[in-house]
XYZ file of C-alpha atoms in Angstrom:
625
model
C 116.269 104.808 80.790
C 119.954 104.538 82.248
C 122.389 102.751 84.438
C 123.778 105.235 87.153
C 126.641 104.953 90.094
C 128.453 107.344 91.954
C 129.559 107.848 95.630
C 130.058 110.811 98.481
C 132.078 111.215 101.768
C 131.652 114.095 103.740
C 134.968 115.529 103.767
C 136.863 114.466 100.643
C 136.480 111.303 97.970
C 139.195 110.222 95.623
C 140.124 112.687 92.715
C 141.186 109.986 90.052
C 138.337 109.988 87.125
C 139.333 106.211 86.959
C 136.958 104.695 89.391
C 133.854 107.148 88.059
C 134.858 105.933 84.234
C 135.426 102.190 85.776
C 131.807 102.596 87.673
C 130.834 103.773 84.631
C 131.885 101.246 81.814
C 130.545 98.545 84.041
C 127.256 99.110 83.523
C 127.009 100.302 80.058
C 125.089 98.058 78.454
C 122.204 99.442 80.355
C 123.414 102.661 78.316
C 125.380 102.418 75.317
C 123.843 106.318 73.633
C 125.924 108.777 76.026
C 128.345 108.363 79.203
C 128.183 111.778 80.965
C 130.291 112.520 84.792
C 129.996 114.398 87.243
C 132.863 115.386 90.196
C 133.945 117.689 92.903
C 135.689 117.289 96.072
C 132.923 115.609 97.879
C 130.530 113.684 95.012
C 130.712 111.993 91.674
C 127.896 110.816 89.841
C 128.250 109.002 86.502
C 125.516 108.243 84.012
C 125.181 105.440 81.272
C 122.332 106.662 78.644
C 119.610 104.764 76.827
C 118.136 107.590 74.909
C 114.429 107.254 74.343
C 112.839 110.612 75.187
C 114.522 113.822 73.632
C 117.044 112.059 71.716
C 119.724 115.046 71.992
C 118.487 116.869 74.910
C 117.833 114.196 77.103
C 121.630 113.724 78.624
C 122.875 113.383 82.233
C 123.664 114.145 84.326
C 121.812 116.978 84.339
C 122.536 120.448 87.019
C 120.116 122.792 87.982
C 121.405 126.799 86.611
C 120.289 128.074 89.977
C 120.916 125.566 92.541
C 123.545 124.093 91.310
C 122.942 120.281 92.699
C 123.122 117.683 90.392
C 120.380 114.785 88.950
C 121.334 111.183 87.829
C 118.156 109.249 86.451
C 117.252 105.767 85.749
C 113.932 105.064 84.734
C 111.392 106.710 82.875
C 108.151 109.690 84.207
C 105.516 109.480 82.452
C 103.745 112.359 84.067
C 106.438 114.677 83.217
C 103.959 116.584 80.789
C 101.688 117.419 83.612
C 104.679 117.953 86.288
C 106.366 120.626 83.934
C 102.931 122.386 83.097
C 102.944 122.708 86.944
C 106.056 123.525 87.248
C 106.398 125.846 84.408
C 102.631 127.643 86.290
C 104.962 128.199 90.105
C 107.900 129.984 87.266
C 110.157 127.285 86.723
C 112.360 127.509 82.780
C 113.070 124.705 81.015
C 115.289 124.196 78.452
C 114.826 120.928 77.343
C 111.510 118.395 76.527
C 113.584 115.500 78.550
C 111.804 113.878 82.210
C 115.205 114.797 83.548
C 115.004 118.342 83.531
C 112.121 117.609 84.961
C 112.269 115.632 87.805
C 115.278 118.386 88.951
C 113.340 120.952 88.927
C 110.536 118.468 90.936
C 113.197 117.416 93.431
C 113.801 121.378 93.812
C 110.547 122.357 94.108
C 109.891 119.945 96.348
C 112.502 118.391 98.088
C 111.883 115.059 99.616
C 108.355 114.849 98.880
C 108.952 114.680 95.145
C 108.997 110.804 94.951
C 105.690 111.197 95.962
C 104.475 112.981 92.718
C 105.487 111.230 90.295
C 104.564 108.299 88.334
C 107.178 105.965 86.433
C 109.537 104.126 86.956
C 112.490 105.478 88.827
C 115.908 105.269 90.828
C 117.525 108.753 90.921
C 119.890 110.272 92.735
C 120.111 114.199 93.675
C 123.497 115.975 95.373
C 123.302 119.401 96.171
C 126.709 120.882 96.260
C 125.514 124.143 98.209
C 124.577 122.132 101.600
C 126.540 118.420 101.121
C 123.580 116.560 100.813
C 122.794 113.226 98.427
C 119.285 112.491 98.211
C 118.365 108.414 96.850
C 115.277 107.355 95.737
C 113.218 104.536 94.026
C 110.070 103.610 92.711
C 107.277 102.711 94.770
C 107.396 99.021 92.973
C 110.645 98.450 92.863
C 111.048 98.539 88.727
C 114.173 100.366 88.808
C 117.272 98.893 91.211
C 118.757 100.875 93.438
C 122.358 99.229 95.127
C 124.486 101.461 97.999
C 128.010 100.352 100.273
C 128.770 102.354 103.328
C 132.397 101.647 103.317
C 134.005 102.552 107.566
C 135.630 106.165 106.367
C 131.649 107.256 105.653
C 132.490 106.724 101.934
C 128.685 106.081 100.721
C 129.074 104.423 96.958
C 125.788 103.603 95.180
C 124.463 101.895 91.576
C 121.966 100.361 89.198
C 123.911 97.143 89.754
C 126.116 95.592 92.157
C 128.915 95.341 90.076
C 129.351 98.498 89.894
C 129.773 98.624 93.294
C 132.222 96.280 93.393
C 134.739 98.403 90.546
C 134.818 101.063 93.966
C 138.152 100.302 95.716
C 137.359 99.081 99.150
C 134.597 97.590 98.025
C 133.814 93.536 99.614
C 132.813 90.161 98.007
C 131.809 89.071 100.712
C 129.086 86.040 100.320
C 125.896 86.516 102.423
C 125.139 83.631 103.738
C 121.452 85.023 104.999
C 120.339 85.589 101.794
C 121.268 82.066 100.301
C 118.452 80.518 103.053
C 115.995 82.955 102.170
C 116.828 82.136 98.482
C 116.586 78.113 99.340
C 113.465 78.532 101.448
C 110.658 81.316 99.352
C 112.798 80.727 96.254
C 114.253 84.575 96.739
C 116.097 87.035 98.888
C 114.139 89.447 100.666
C 115.081 93.365 100.073
C 117.062 95.496 101.826
C 120.206 92.589 102.043
C 121.542 91.531 98.390
C 123.626 88.143 98.633
C 127.373 90.438 99.226
C 127.350 91.384 103.316
C 127.493 94.729 103.398
C 126.094 95.809 100.161
C 122.208 96.750 100.458
C 119.036 98.412 98.118
C 117.190 101.108 99.045
C 113.903 100.238 99.363
C 110.887 100.302 97.009
C 108.377 103.458 97.962
C 111.735 104.371 100.065
C 114.075 107.618 100.120
C 117.644 107.661 101.624
C 119.005 111.583 102.274
C 122.790 111.841 103.203
C 124.385 114.880 105.214
C 127.620 114.376 106.648
C 127.947 111.240 107.977
C 124.396 110.783 108.413
C 121.489 108.178 106.772
C 118.206 108.464 107.017
C 115.695 106.331 105.195
C 111.711 107.896 104.370
C 108.909 105.578 103.334
C 106.755 107.907 101.541
C 104.417 105.060 99.832
C 102.879 101.613 101.174
C 100.382 99.411 99.190
C 96.379 100.294 101.104
C 94.787 97.885 102.382
C 91.108 99.634 102.286
C 88.459 98.369 100.502
C 86.161 99.973 97.684
C 82.495 99.441 97.661
C 81.756 98.192 93.568
C 79.448 96.231 91.656
C 81.881 93.214 90.142
C 80.740 94.634 86.245
C 81.970 98.234 87.610
C 85.273 96.711 89.489
C 86.187 94.840 85.747
C 85.312 98.123 83.990
C 87.429 99.585 86.292
C 90.384 97.523 85.852
C 89.501 97.724 82.023
C 90.252 101.664 82.231
C 92.783 101.688 84.569
C 95.178 99.344 82.616
C 94.198 101.207 79.349
C 95.259 104.024 80.955
C 98.647 102.527 81.934
C 99.374 101.143 78.319
C 98.838 105.026 76.937
C 101.479 106.665 79.110
C 103.902 103.954 78.177
C 103.620 104.720 74.771
C 105.540 107.662 75.487
C 108.629 107.729 72.877
C 111.077 108.953 70.667
C 111.420 105.170 69.704
C 109.573 103.085 68.240
C 107.654 100.432 71.413
C 107.124 96.928 70.589
C 105.298 94.667 72.356
C 105.530 91.196 73.907
C 103.339 88.362 73.185
C 102.983 85.168 75.039
C 99.373 84.327 73.893
C 98.695 84.216 77.804
C 95.980 86.688 78.761
C 98.390 89.445 80.668
C 100.624 90.044 77.461
C 97.499 90.193 74.674
C 95.756 92.502 76.868
C 98.334 94.577 76.965
C 98.847 94.310 73.317
C 95.276 94.311 72.640
C 94.748 97.939 74.275
C 98.329 98.962 72.790
C 97.248 98.225 69.552
C 93.975 100.374 70.061
C 95.811 103.084 70.844
C 97.798 102.633 68.437
C 97.524 104.021 64.881
C 100.079 102.033 62.730
C 100.471 98.225 63.233
C 102.398 97.170 66.587
C 105.701 94.643 66.509
C 105.200 92.048 68.826
C 107.481 89.005 69.749
C 107.230 85.673 70.515
C 109.132 82.554 71.861
C 108.876 79.255 71.830
C 111.052 76.679 73.137
C 111.838 72.930 71.403
C 110.999 69.665 73.611
C 109.600 72.010 76.160
C 106.454 70.083 76.644
C 104.178 72.948 75.071
C 103.476 75.599 72.582
C 101.748 78.711 72.916
C 102.393 80.503 69.548
C 99.234 79.017 68.370
C 97.425 81.612 70.474
C 99.215 84.456 69.808
C 99.335 84.132 66.863
C 95.254 84.630 67.158
C 96.078 87.855 69.008
C 98.039 88.843 66.502
C 95.537 88.181 63.896
C 92.926 90.047 65.428
C 94.925 92.875 66.101
C 96.236 92.931 62.951
C 99.890 93.174 64.872
C 103.624 92.383 62.792
C 104.182 89.184 64.867
C 107.067 87.175 65.057
C 107.998 84.035 66.539
C 111.645 82.730 66.881
C 113.087 79.822 68.345
C 114.695 79.708 71.866
C 118.362 79.070 70.896
C 120.880 79.495 73.715
C 124.589 78.384 74.146
C 126.371 77.266 77.236
C 128.745 79.970 77.092
C 126.300 82.505 76.929
C 124.339 80.811 81.027
C 127.029 82.965 82.614
C 125.035 85.906 81.234
C 122.367 84.763 83.214
C 123.841 85.144 86.700
C 126.072 87.877 85.656
C 123.292 90.652 84.606
C 121.317 89.328 87.313
C 123.704 89.310 90.077
C 122.512 86.696 92.295
C 122.149 82.553 91.618
C 119.300 81.799 89.789
C 115.971 79.889 91.144
C 113.540 80.573 88.133
C 114.068 79.832 84.471
C 112.386 82.659 83.634
C 115.050 84.791 83.193
C 116.312 82.933 80.481
C 112.845 83.676 78.371
C 113.413 87.952 79.216
C 116.841 87.759 78.517
C 116.579 85.667 74.946
C 113.673 87.834 74.226
C 114.798 91.166 74.932
C 118.539 90.277 72.932
C 115.919 89.706 69.901
C 113.793 92.372 70.108
C 117.582 94.700 70.651
C 118.359 92.991 67.353
C 115.414 94.427 65.186
C 115.896 97.929 66.232
C 113.913 98.229 69.456
C 114.494 100.090 72.374
C 111.227 99.215 74.102
C 108.911 97.211 74.436
C 105.177 96.295 77.045
C 105.565 93.390 78.466
C 102.176 91.422 81.214
C 104.995 91.893 84.437
C 102.864 91.618 87.449
C 99.525 90.054 86.574
C 99.869 87.229 88.305
C 100.961 89.062 91.240
C 98.455 91.187 92.110
C 95.036 89.724 90.014
C 95.431 85.481 91.292
C 97.542 83.827 88.400
C 99.731 81.322 90.821
C 98.630 77.623 91.609
C 99.429 78.772 95.520
C 96.499 80.972 95.156
C 94.077 78.031 94.316
C 95.535 76.190 97.167
C 94.713 78.560 99.412
C 91.489 79.235 98.498
C 90.695 75.419 98.457
C 92.251 75.036 101.590
C 90.139 77.448 102.873
C 87.314 75.561 101.770
C 87.703 71.700 102.087
C 88.616 72.336 105.809
C 88.574 69.081 107.733
C 86.128 67.637 105.194
C 88.563 65.125 103.732
C 85.944 63.826 101.189
C 87.177 61.986 97.523
C 84.921 64.546 95.700
C 87.262 67.265 97.711
C 90.584 64.965 96.772
C 90.344 65.199 93.166
C 89.972 68.928 93.850
C 93.025 68.724 95.146
C 94.609 66.785 92.383
C 93.861 69.301 90.541
C 95.901 71.407 92.145
C 98.883 68.949 92.721
C 98.494 66.374 89.279
C 102.231 65.024 90.833
C 99.944 63.343 93.083
C 98.730 60.224 92.398
C 96.163 58.755 94.634
C 93.857 60.332 97.546
C 96.499 59.258 100.277
C 99.115 61.511 98.984
C 96.753 64.561 98.403
C 95.459 63.976 101.617
C 98.683 63.509 103.130
C 100.471 66.430 101.124
C 97.462 68.508 102.325
C 97.222 67.711 106.061
C 100.851 69.016 106.041
C 100.576 72.537 103.921
C 97.612 73.081 106.489
C 99.830 73.756 109.210
C 101.583 76.256 107.377
C 101.197 80.017 107.522
C 100.278 82.129 104.640
C 104.415 82.600 104.318
C 105.534 79.437 104.317
C 108.170 78.899 101.921
C 106.513 74.689 101.379
C 103.650 76.032 99.837
C 103.283 75.003 96.443
C 104.288 76.874 93.583
C 107.093 78.526 96.271
C 110.167 76.469 95.791
C 111.124 72.267 95.609
C 114.727 72.992 97.037
C 112.931 73.717 100.680
C 111.922 69.716 101.313
C 115.727 68.939 100.198
C 117.355 71.099 102.454
C 118.980 69.661 104.609
C 119.923 67.025 102.133
C 121.713 69.499 100.346
C 124.079 71.521 102.430
C 127.369 70.403 102.628
C 127.657 70.070 106.999
C 129.662 73.208 107.432
C 127.871 75.738 105.150
C 124.197 74.449 107.144
C 125.581 74.908 110.465
C 126.533 78.421 109.004
C 123.347 79.304 107.597
C 122.140 78.025 110.888
C 123.907 80.116 113.314
C 122.941 83.041 110.956
C 119.035 82.168 111.186
C 118.146 85.067 114.436
C 118.905 87.729 111.803
C 115.948 86.606 109.482
C 113.346 86.843 112.514
C 110.379 89.270 111.833
C 112.337 89.897 107.812
C 108.023 88.750 106.652
C 106.262 91.483 106.206
C 102.774 91.993 108.121
C 99.518 90.699 106.517
C 96.190 91.559 108.296
C 95.021 87.958 109.849
C 91.394 89.013 109.453
C 91.635 89.775 105.876
C 90.228 87.018 103.202
C 92.648 84.601 102.845
C 93.174 85.586 99.822
C 93.220 89.119 100.131
C 96.784 87.918 102.964
C 98.776 85.749 99.870
C 98.246 88.571 98.079
C 99.487 91.544 99.689
C 102.405 89.001 100.747
C 103.335 88.504 96.715
C 103.351 92.133 96.082
C 105.893 92.736 98.655
C 107.725 89.710 98.426
C 108.398 88.259 95.175
C 107.167 91.405 93.027
C 110.356 93.385 93.933
C 112.420 90.633 95.383
C 112.183 88.225 92.534
C 109.438 89.003 89.095
C 110.755 92.747 88.791
C 114.262 92.147 89.879
C 114.393 89.951 86.711
C 112.728 92.450 84.392
C 115.245 94.773 84.593
C 118.244 93.008 84.391
C 117.286 90.492 81.639
C 116.091 93.322 79.927
C 118.534 96.331 80.534
C 121.390 93.070 80.020
C 120.176 93.974 76.227
C 119.983 97.438 76.259
C 116.356 96.928 76.286
C 114.107 99.521 78.364
C 110.928 96.603 79.384
C 107.624 98.843 80.329
C 105.036 96.787 82.840
C 101.551 98.450 82.430
C 100.207 96.217 85.193
C 102.683 97.945 87.504
C 101.562 101.143 87.613
C 100.554 101.602 91.174
C 97.646 103.504 90.778
C 96.532 100.284 89.015
C 97.919 98.303 91.806
C 96.019 100.244 94.429
C 92.998 100.294 92.573
C 92.997 96.066 92.630
C 93.769 95.882 95.994
C 91.071 98.113 97.490
C 88.794 95.652 95.328
C 87.261 92.402 97.276
C 88.980 89.578 96.992
C 86.444 87.557 95.120
C 86.594 89.611 92.484
C 89.705 88.497 91.810
C 89.863 84.789 91.624
C 85.967 82.880 90.976
C 86.411 79.403 92.935
C 89.956 78.016 91.122
C 89.152 79.993 88.068
C 92.653 82.629 88.165
C 92.529 85.737 87.227
C 88.946 85.656 87.280
C 88.805 89.955 86.913
C 91.186 90.594 84.197
C 89.176 88.137 81.942
C 85.463 89.471 82.851
C 87.513 93.285 81.397
C 89.289 91.395 78.609
C 85.722 90.538 77.023
C 85.023 92.366 74.070
C 88.400 93.129 73.769
C 90.762 90.012 73.699
C 89.328 86.455 71.520
C 87.609 83.997 74.142
C 90.118 81.401 73.574
C 92.812 83.521 74.937
C 90.653 84.682 78.318
C 89.352 81.412 78.745
C 92.214 78.703 78.526
C 94.085 77.771 80.805
C 97.120 79.484 82.164
C 100.887 78.037 80.784
C 103.935 79.372 82.426
C 106.274 81.171 80.111
C 109.377 79.866 81.651
C 110.618 76.247 80.423
C 110.441 73.229 82.410
C 113.465 73.138 84.846
C 113.948 68.840 83.374
C 114.147 70.807 80.097
C 117.461 72.799 81.312
C 119.357 70.317 82.738
C 118.245 68.069 79.754
C 119.805 70.652 77.441
C 122.398 72.248 79.248
C 123.484 68.402 80.879
C 127.000 68.250 80.118
C 127.835 71.661 81.554
C 125.581 70.731 84.281
C 128.118 68.045 85.350
C 131.014 70.206 85.012
C 130.229 72.662 87.145
C 128.859 70.158 89.773
C 131.734 67.690 89.501
C 132.590 65.886 92.694
C 135.619 68.198 92.857
C 134.303 71.647 92.323
C 131.518 70.656 95.395
C 133.915 69.949 97.564
C 136.352 72.479 97.069
C 133.158 75.660 96.726
C 132.085 73.565 100.446
C 127.911 74.639 99.387
C 126.285 71.511 98.707
C 127.193 67.551 99.605
C 128.703 66.005 96.881
C 127.136 62.544 97.090
C 123.815 64.495 97.021
C 124.359 66.253 94.522
C 125.618 63.063 92.539
C 122.508 61.196 93.697
C 120.446 63.285 91.982
C 122.120 63.719 88.926
C 122.244 59.846 88.325
C 118.218 59.978 89.167
C 118.205 62.686 86.528
C 119.923 60.501 83.913
C 117.815 57.567 84.893
C 114.476 59.062 84.579
C 113.065 59.069 87.940
C 110.092 59.637 89.039
C 111.001 61.863 91.493
C 112.339 65.344 89.941
C 115.210 67.030 90.946
C 116.289 69.048 88.798
C 115.192 72.796 90.046
C 117.673 71.948 93.034
C 119.639 70.817 90.221
C 119.605 74.285 88.233
C 120.080 75.823 91.930
C 123.005 74.590 92.621
C 123.972 75.144 89.000
C 124.100 78.878 89.236
C 125.186 78.949 92.421
C 128.497 77.477 91.416
C 128.715 80.217 88.246
C 127.886 82.776 91.177
C 130.896 82.261 93.034
C 132.865 82.351 90.433
C 131.472 84.930 88.479
C 131.376 87.491 91.905
C 133.713 85.597 94.111
C 136.668 84.587 93.195
C 137.762 87.650 91.024
C 140.084 86.475 87.650
C 138.019 83.744 87.164
C 134.295 83.783 84.562
C 133.826 87.276 83.667
C 135.683 88.531 86.629
C 134.435 91.680 87.846
């Protein structure tokens, strides 16, 4: 696991090594164990290493002894042993046990087809000095980030994090209002764009080949949509097998591996299978939030007792001065508080001496774990029959609705929306307040760019069952643009490698080959996962209702009310120009009065956008760049 950075120009690059060092230094948290630099007349590459496999022999950059090709690499290749054996049979000779050396040999052997042979999470760059060719690639699911920008003089600058790009002379800090428009609609921006106008991402499952002034993108993987003919029992057995093998692959390390354990079925399944595969007790960790309205410690302890893990619990503890870190490392404004427990968990696990941890990320998106999926199934079932019993079903999904009249009013509104509409319930409460929230000039700015959003949503087959349409949408949108982005940024902020067995692309392909009704039975979310874990986990775990890992937004605003008020003062709101000062003031007064209208989620968005503005758009303030 590393952070990488570099730049390329077909005829010349700056000769000052200080630029490359500054870029590498800005992402030192991703790899505190070693810094490696390479620079010639056309290309410069930097690596910050977090040593996990082949501790003495895995430093980067790696240079091929025959071709002179140079590799920098962020991630883990889980099938490196199989690749090594195959490449050795083809005549390749290895000097180390590192997956980096094997990856460079794989590129030498298979060129642009190399990424499709890899099992793992990765973002890597290969520079071929003989041909003056630069190759960049990113893993299928988008677990590892890779950003780039192209300057007017055709210099291409790339890095694992945007803050490294901003260290390169001439890279602009221009805010991207289209990204903000998406954030307010969906709760996240969409790749390849970022919150900076001229900075982009290499797309998941894609590569970018740069020769001269030409850049060619290639898609090497797409999520399959075919259906396998398996019985429900066979499907559950297959899921357990794929998850077991995914966990097994992610135990490859020359350092100890821990596991997050919230007490929910996702982390419990990963922890339980890890414990079954391990010859020694597994170290597990969970977080609690005082006064957050729920407590999962009992369930985490049940799983720990079942598998004899060495379990530790710790209470959320974060000061106001650390809130900037949540934005600094994520490099986008926030719309969810899921990053808070992820940041604190990784900080705690690192303090315990661990560099690697397993998690249950991604299970909700591919196996139907959100209320959004329940609502879609419910809407398909209800149709136009508005009976009292069916109103009660709606209120199971919308607990805040106090009457059948409210339930049907909400239902009729949502029924007219497509699967991808942001107003669908789990999506984002800011959407309904968008016109009231935005300052007139900023609203006009967003509206003037609305044409750029045409065709931005991924196509989903309308003939597929509604649940499969939604799951495909989640895998293509929410996973790479929110869930996995948060997981990487918050773990690497504390120099921790987070491994997500549910995101093994082979498991994902398997899950999407199964019939939709296997994944959710009635309104029973993640039915197939629960069925697959019978006999593995205590019944209390796979039978219980899902609880969120993120703390409630009301808890956050109450906990940091002073900071929220300071950052969203009327003067600051007017100066920055994003929001209407009178509406911000109204929301704060309603919150303080404990109004039944919950504005806390909207306040969080405004609060973190202002922090983002301070940190990234106004040099010299906050942490700076």
